[in-house]
mmCIF file of C-alpha atoms in Angstrom:
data_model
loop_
_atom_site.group_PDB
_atom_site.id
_atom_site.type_symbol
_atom_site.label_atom_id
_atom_site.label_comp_id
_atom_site.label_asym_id
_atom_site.label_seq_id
_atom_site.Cartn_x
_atom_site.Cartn_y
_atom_site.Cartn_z
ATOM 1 C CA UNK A 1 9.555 35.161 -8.754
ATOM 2 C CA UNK A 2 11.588 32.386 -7.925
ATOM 3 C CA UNK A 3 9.607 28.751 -8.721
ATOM 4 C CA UNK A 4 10.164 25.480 -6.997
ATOM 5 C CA UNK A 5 8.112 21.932 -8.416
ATOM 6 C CA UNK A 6 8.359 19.402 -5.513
ATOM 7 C CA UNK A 7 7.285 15.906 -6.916
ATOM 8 C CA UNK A 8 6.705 13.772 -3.620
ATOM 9 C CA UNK A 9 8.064 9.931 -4.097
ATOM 10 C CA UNK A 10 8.902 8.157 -1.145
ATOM 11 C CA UNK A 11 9.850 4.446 -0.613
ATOM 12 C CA UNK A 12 7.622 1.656 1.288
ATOM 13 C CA UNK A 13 4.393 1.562 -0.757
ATOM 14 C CA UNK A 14 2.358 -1.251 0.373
ATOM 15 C CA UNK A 15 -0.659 -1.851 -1.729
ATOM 16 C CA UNK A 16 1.740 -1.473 -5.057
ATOM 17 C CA UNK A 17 5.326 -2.202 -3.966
ATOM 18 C CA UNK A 18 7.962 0.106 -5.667
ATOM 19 C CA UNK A 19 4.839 1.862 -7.318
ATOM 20 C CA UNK A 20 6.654 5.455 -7.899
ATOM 21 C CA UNK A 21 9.595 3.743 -9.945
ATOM 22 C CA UNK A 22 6.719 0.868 -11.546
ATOM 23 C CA UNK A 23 7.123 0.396 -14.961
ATOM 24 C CA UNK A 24 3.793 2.208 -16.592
ATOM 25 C CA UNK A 25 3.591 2.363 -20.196
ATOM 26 C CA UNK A 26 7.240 1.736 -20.839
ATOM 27 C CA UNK A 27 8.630 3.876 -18.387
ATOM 28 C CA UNK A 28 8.921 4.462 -14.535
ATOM 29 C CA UNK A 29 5.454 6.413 -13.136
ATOM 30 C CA UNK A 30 7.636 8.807 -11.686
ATOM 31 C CA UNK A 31 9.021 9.869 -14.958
ATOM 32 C CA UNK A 32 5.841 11.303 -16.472
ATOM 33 C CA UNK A 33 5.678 13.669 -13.247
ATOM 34 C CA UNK A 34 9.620 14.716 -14.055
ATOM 35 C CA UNK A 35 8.683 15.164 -17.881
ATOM 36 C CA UNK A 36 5.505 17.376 -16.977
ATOM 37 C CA UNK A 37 7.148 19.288 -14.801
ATOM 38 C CA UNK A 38 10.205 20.291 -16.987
ATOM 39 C CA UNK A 39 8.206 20.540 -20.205
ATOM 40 C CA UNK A 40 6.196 23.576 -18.686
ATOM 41 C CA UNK A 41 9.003 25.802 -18.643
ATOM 42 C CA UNK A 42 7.924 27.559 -15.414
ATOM 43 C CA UNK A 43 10.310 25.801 -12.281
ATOM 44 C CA UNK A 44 13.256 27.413 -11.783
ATOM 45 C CA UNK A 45 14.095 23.751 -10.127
ATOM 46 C CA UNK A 46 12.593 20.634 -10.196
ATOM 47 C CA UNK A 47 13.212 18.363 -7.789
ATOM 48 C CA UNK A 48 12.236 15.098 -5.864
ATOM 49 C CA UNK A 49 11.580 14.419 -2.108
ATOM 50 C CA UNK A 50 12.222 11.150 -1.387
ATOM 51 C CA UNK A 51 13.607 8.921 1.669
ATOM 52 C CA UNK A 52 14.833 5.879 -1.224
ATOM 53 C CA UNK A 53 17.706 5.919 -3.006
ATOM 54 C CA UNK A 54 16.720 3.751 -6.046
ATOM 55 C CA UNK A 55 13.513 6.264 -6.566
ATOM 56 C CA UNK A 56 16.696 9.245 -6.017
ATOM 57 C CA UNK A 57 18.448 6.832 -8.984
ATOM 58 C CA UNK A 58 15.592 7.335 -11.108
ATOM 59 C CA UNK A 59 14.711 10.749 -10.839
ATOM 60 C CA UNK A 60 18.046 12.138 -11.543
ATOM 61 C CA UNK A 61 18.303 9.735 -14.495
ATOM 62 C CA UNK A 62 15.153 11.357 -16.028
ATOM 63 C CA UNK A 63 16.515 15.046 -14.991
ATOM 64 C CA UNK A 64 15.043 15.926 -11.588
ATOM 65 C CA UNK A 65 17.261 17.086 -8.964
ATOM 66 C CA UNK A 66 17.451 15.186 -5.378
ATOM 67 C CA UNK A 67 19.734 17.546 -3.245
ATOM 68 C CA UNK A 68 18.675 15.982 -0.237
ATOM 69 C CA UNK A 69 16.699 13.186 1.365
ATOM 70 C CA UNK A 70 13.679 13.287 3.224
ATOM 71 C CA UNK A 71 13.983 12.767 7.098
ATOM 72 C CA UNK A 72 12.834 9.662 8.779
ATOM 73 C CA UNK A 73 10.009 11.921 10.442
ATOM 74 C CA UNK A 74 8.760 12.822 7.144
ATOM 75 C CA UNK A 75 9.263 9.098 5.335
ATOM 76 C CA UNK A 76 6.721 7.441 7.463
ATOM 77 C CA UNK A 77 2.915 5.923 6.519
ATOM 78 C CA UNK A 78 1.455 9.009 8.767
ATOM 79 C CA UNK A 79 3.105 12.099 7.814
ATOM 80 C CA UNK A 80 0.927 14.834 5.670
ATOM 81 C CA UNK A 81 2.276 16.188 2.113
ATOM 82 C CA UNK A 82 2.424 19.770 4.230
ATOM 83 C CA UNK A 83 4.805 18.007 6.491
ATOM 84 C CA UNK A 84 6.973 17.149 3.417
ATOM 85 C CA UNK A 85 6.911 20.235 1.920
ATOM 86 C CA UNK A 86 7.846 22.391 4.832
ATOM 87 C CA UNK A 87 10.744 20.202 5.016
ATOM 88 C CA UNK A 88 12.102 20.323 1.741
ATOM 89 C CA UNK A 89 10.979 24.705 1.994
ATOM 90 C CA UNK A 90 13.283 24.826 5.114
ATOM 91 C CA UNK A 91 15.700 22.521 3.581
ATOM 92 C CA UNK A 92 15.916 24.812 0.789
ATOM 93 C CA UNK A 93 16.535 28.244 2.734
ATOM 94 C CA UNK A 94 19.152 26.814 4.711
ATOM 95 C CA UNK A 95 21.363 26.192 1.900
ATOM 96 C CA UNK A 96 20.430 30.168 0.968
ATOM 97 C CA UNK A 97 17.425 29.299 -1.450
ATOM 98 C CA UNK A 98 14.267 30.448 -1.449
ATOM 99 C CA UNK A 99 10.910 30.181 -3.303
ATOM 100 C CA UNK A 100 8.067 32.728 -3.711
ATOM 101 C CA UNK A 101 6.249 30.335 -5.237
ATOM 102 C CA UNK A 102 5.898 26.430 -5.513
ATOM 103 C CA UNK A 103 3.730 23.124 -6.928
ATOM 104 C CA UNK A 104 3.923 20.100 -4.897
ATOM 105 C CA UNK A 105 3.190 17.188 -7.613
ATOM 106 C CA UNK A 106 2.207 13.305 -7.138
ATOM 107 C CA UNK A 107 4.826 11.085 -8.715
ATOM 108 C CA UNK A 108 1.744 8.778 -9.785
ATOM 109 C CA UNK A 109 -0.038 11.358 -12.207
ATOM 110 C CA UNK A 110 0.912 9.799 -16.021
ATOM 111 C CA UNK A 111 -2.074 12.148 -17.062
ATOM 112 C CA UNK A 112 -0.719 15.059 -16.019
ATOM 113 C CA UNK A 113 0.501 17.479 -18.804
ATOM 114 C CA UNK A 114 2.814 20.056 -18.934
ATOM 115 C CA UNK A 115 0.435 22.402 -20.492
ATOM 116 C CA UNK A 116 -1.583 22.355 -17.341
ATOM 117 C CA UNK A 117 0.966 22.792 -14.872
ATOM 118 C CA UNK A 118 1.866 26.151 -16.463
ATOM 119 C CA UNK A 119 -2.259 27.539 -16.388
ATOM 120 C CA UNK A 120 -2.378 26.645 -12.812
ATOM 121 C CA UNK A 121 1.384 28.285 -12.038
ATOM 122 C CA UNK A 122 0.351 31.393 -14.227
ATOM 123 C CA UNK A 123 -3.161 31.611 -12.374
ATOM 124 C CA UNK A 124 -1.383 31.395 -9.026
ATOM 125 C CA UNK A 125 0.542 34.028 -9.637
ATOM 126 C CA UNK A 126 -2.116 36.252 -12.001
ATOM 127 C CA UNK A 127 -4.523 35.825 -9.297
ATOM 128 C CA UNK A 128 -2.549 36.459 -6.057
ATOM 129 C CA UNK A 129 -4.644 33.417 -4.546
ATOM 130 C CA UNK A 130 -3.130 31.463 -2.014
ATOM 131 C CA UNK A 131 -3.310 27.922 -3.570
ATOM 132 C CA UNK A 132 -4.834 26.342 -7.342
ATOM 133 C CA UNK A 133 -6.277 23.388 -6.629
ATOM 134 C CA UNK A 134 -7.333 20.754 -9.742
ATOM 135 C CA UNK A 135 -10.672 19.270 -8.837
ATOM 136 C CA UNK A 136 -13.276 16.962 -11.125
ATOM 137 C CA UNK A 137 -16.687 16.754 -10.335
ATOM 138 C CA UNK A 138 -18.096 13.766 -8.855
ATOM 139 C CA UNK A 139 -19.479 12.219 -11.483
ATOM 140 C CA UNK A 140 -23.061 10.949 -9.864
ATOM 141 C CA UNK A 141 -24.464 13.125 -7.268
ATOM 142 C CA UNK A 142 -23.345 12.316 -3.201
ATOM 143 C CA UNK A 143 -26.551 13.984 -2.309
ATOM 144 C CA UNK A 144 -28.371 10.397 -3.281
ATOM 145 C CA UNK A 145 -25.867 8.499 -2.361
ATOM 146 C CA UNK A 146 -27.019 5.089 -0.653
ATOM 147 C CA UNK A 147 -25.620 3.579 2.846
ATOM 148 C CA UNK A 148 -26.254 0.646 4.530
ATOM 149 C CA UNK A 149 -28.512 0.794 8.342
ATOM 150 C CA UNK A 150 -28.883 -2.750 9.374
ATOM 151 C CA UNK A 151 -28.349 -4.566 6.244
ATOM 152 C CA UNK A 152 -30.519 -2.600 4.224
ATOM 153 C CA UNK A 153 -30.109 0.290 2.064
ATOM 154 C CA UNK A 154 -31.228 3.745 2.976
ATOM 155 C CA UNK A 155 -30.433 6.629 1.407
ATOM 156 C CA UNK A 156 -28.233 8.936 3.309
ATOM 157 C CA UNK A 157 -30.329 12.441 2.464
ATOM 158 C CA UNK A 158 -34.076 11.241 1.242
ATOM 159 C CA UNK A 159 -34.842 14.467 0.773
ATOM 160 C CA UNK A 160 -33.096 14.453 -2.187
ATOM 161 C CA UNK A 161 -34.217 11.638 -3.927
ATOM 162 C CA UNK A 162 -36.389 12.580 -6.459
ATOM 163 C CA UNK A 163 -34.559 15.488 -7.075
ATOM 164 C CA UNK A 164 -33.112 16.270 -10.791
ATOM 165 C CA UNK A 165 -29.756 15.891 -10.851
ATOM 166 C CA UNK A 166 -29.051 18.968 -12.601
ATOM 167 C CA UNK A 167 -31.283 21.058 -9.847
ATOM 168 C CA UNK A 168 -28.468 19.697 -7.238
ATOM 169 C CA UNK A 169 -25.502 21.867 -6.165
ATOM 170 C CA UNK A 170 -22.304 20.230 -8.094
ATOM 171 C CA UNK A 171 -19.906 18.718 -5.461
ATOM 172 C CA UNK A 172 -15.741 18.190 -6.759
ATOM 173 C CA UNK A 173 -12.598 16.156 -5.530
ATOM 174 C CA UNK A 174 -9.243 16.413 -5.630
ATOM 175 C CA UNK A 175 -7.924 14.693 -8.645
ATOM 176 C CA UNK A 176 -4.825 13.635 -6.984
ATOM 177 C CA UNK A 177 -2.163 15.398 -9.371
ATOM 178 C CA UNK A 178 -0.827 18.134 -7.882
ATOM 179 C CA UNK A 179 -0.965 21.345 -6.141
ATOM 180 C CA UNK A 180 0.131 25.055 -6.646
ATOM 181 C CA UNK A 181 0.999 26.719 -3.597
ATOM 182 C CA UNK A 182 2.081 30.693 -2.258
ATOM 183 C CA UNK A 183 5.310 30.371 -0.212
ATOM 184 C CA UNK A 184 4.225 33.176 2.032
ATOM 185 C CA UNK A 185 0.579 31.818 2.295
ATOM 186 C CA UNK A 186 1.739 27.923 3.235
ATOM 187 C CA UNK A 187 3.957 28.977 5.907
ATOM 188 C CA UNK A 188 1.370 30.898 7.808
ATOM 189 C CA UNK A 189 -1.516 28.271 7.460
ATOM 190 C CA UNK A 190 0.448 24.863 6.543
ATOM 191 C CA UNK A 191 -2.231 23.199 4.462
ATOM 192 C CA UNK A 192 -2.444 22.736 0.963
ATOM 193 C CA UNK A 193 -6.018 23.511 0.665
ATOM 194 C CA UNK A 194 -5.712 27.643 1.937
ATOM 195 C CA UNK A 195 -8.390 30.509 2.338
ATOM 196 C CA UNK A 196 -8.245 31.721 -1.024
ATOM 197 C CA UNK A 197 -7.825 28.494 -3.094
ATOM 198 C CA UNK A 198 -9.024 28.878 -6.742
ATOM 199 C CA UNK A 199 -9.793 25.676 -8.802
ATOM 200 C CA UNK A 200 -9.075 24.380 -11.809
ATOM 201 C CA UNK A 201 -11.399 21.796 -13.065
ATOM 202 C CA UNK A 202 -10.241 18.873 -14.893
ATOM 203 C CA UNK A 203 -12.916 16.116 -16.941
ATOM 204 C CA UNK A 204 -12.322 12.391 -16.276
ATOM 205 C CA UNK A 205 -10.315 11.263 -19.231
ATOM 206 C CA UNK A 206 -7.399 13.742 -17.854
ATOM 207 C CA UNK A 207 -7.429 11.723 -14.473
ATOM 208 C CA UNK A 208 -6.805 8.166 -12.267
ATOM 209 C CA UNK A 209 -7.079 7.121 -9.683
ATOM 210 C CA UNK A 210 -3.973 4.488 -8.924
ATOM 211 C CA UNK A 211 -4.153 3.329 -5.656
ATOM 212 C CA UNK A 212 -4.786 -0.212 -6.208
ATOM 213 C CA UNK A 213 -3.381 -3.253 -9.161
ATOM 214 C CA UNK A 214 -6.554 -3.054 -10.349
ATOM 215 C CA UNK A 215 -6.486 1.003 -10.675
ATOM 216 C CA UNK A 216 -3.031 0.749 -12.161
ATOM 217 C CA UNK A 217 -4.401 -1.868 -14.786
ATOM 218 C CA UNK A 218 -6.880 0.894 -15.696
ATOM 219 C CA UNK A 219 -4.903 3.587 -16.002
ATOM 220 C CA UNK A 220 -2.511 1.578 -18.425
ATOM 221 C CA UNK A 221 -5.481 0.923 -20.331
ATOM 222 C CA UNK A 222 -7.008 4.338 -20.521
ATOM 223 C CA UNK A 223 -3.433 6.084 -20.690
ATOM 224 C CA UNK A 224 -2.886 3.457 -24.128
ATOM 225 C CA UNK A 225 -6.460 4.457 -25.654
ATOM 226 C CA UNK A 226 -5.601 8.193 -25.116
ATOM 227 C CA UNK A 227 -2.134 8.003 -26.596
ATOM 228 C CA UNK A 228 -2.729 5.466 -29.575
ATOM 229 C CA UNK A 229 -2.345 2.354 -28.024
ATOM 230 C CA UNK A 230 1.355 3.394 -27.205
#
């Protein structure tokens, strides 16, 4: 089976200007998604979709391949990562390539380890599922969760309050990093969470969040404790 990594980087970020190229750590974000990626020895190809040439600059300098740039309907602040990836798919078999299967990774995932990008490629295809999906688990309950009705707190389900956590059905979330996707499957139902979509779960100290200066701050941080204050 022919393997495809798609690391999604386009230009224009607002909150964090040039954040996939940022320095983090020493190097550009984007380069800990390229080094993942290759490391895991499972991509036939490896290569960036992007709309910005320095970010193109960057990724082939760190060895990902940019064979073509995103379109201006797919570079915008509204179009979905399954609008990206059906591009760069169809991009792909034009020029006589195809994919059976693929993994569409964030370019702002410095926790992200080669080691698990080959479980949730060899799962994918071990399992004949449609998509792996990493996921953590919230971390306090949403069932008491608190919102505000007039300027006062309420909780949102008070059925639930004096509930034991551990009697309450775990909920999870995406953890941002990337996903592992069936060709065949995506093109019939264009979403990156499909029918049959297995999990991996990750813990906390293996995710970020980095949406914000503030997240990025963090993430240095925890990213330095983890690797020795490197």
């Amino acid at each position: 089976m022919k393997k495809l990594a798609v690391i999604t980087a386009r230009g224009g970020s607002k909150r964090i200007p040039h954040k996939n190229i940022k320095n983090f750590c020493g190097r550009p974000i984007l380069a800990y998604s390229i080094e993942a990626a290759l490391q895991s020895g499972v991509f036939d190809t490896v290569m960036v979709s992007t709309d910005d040439e320095e970010i193109a600059e960057a990724a082939r300098q760190w060895g990902a391949e940019v064979p073509f740039y995103r379109s201006q309907e797919t570079s915008g602040d509204f179009a979905t990562t399954a609008q990206v990836l059906m591009e760069v798919l169809d991009q792909y078999e034009k020029r006589g390539q195809y994919f059976d299967l693929f993994c569409c990774i964030y370019p702002t995932a410095p926790f992200l380890k080669a080691a698990r990008l080959k479980e949730a490629m060899e799962l994918l295809e071990s399992s004949g599922a449609d998509c792996v999906h990493p996921v953590v688990r919230f971390s306090f309950p949403p069932q008491r969760c608190l919102v505000m009705e007039d300027g006062y707190l309420k909780f949102k389900w008070p059925e639930y309050r004096y509930t034991r956590s551990q009697d309450l059905e775990p909920f999870y979330h995406d953890v941002g990093q990337f996903y592992c996707l069936n060709r065949a499957s995506f093109a019939r139902q264009k979403t990156t969470v499909m029918e049959r979509t297995v999990p991996i779960i990750l813990s906390e100290m293996e995710i970020q969040d980095i949406d914000t200066q503030e997240d990025w701050e963090v993430a240095e941080t925890k990213y330095r404790l983890l690797h020795d204050g490197k």
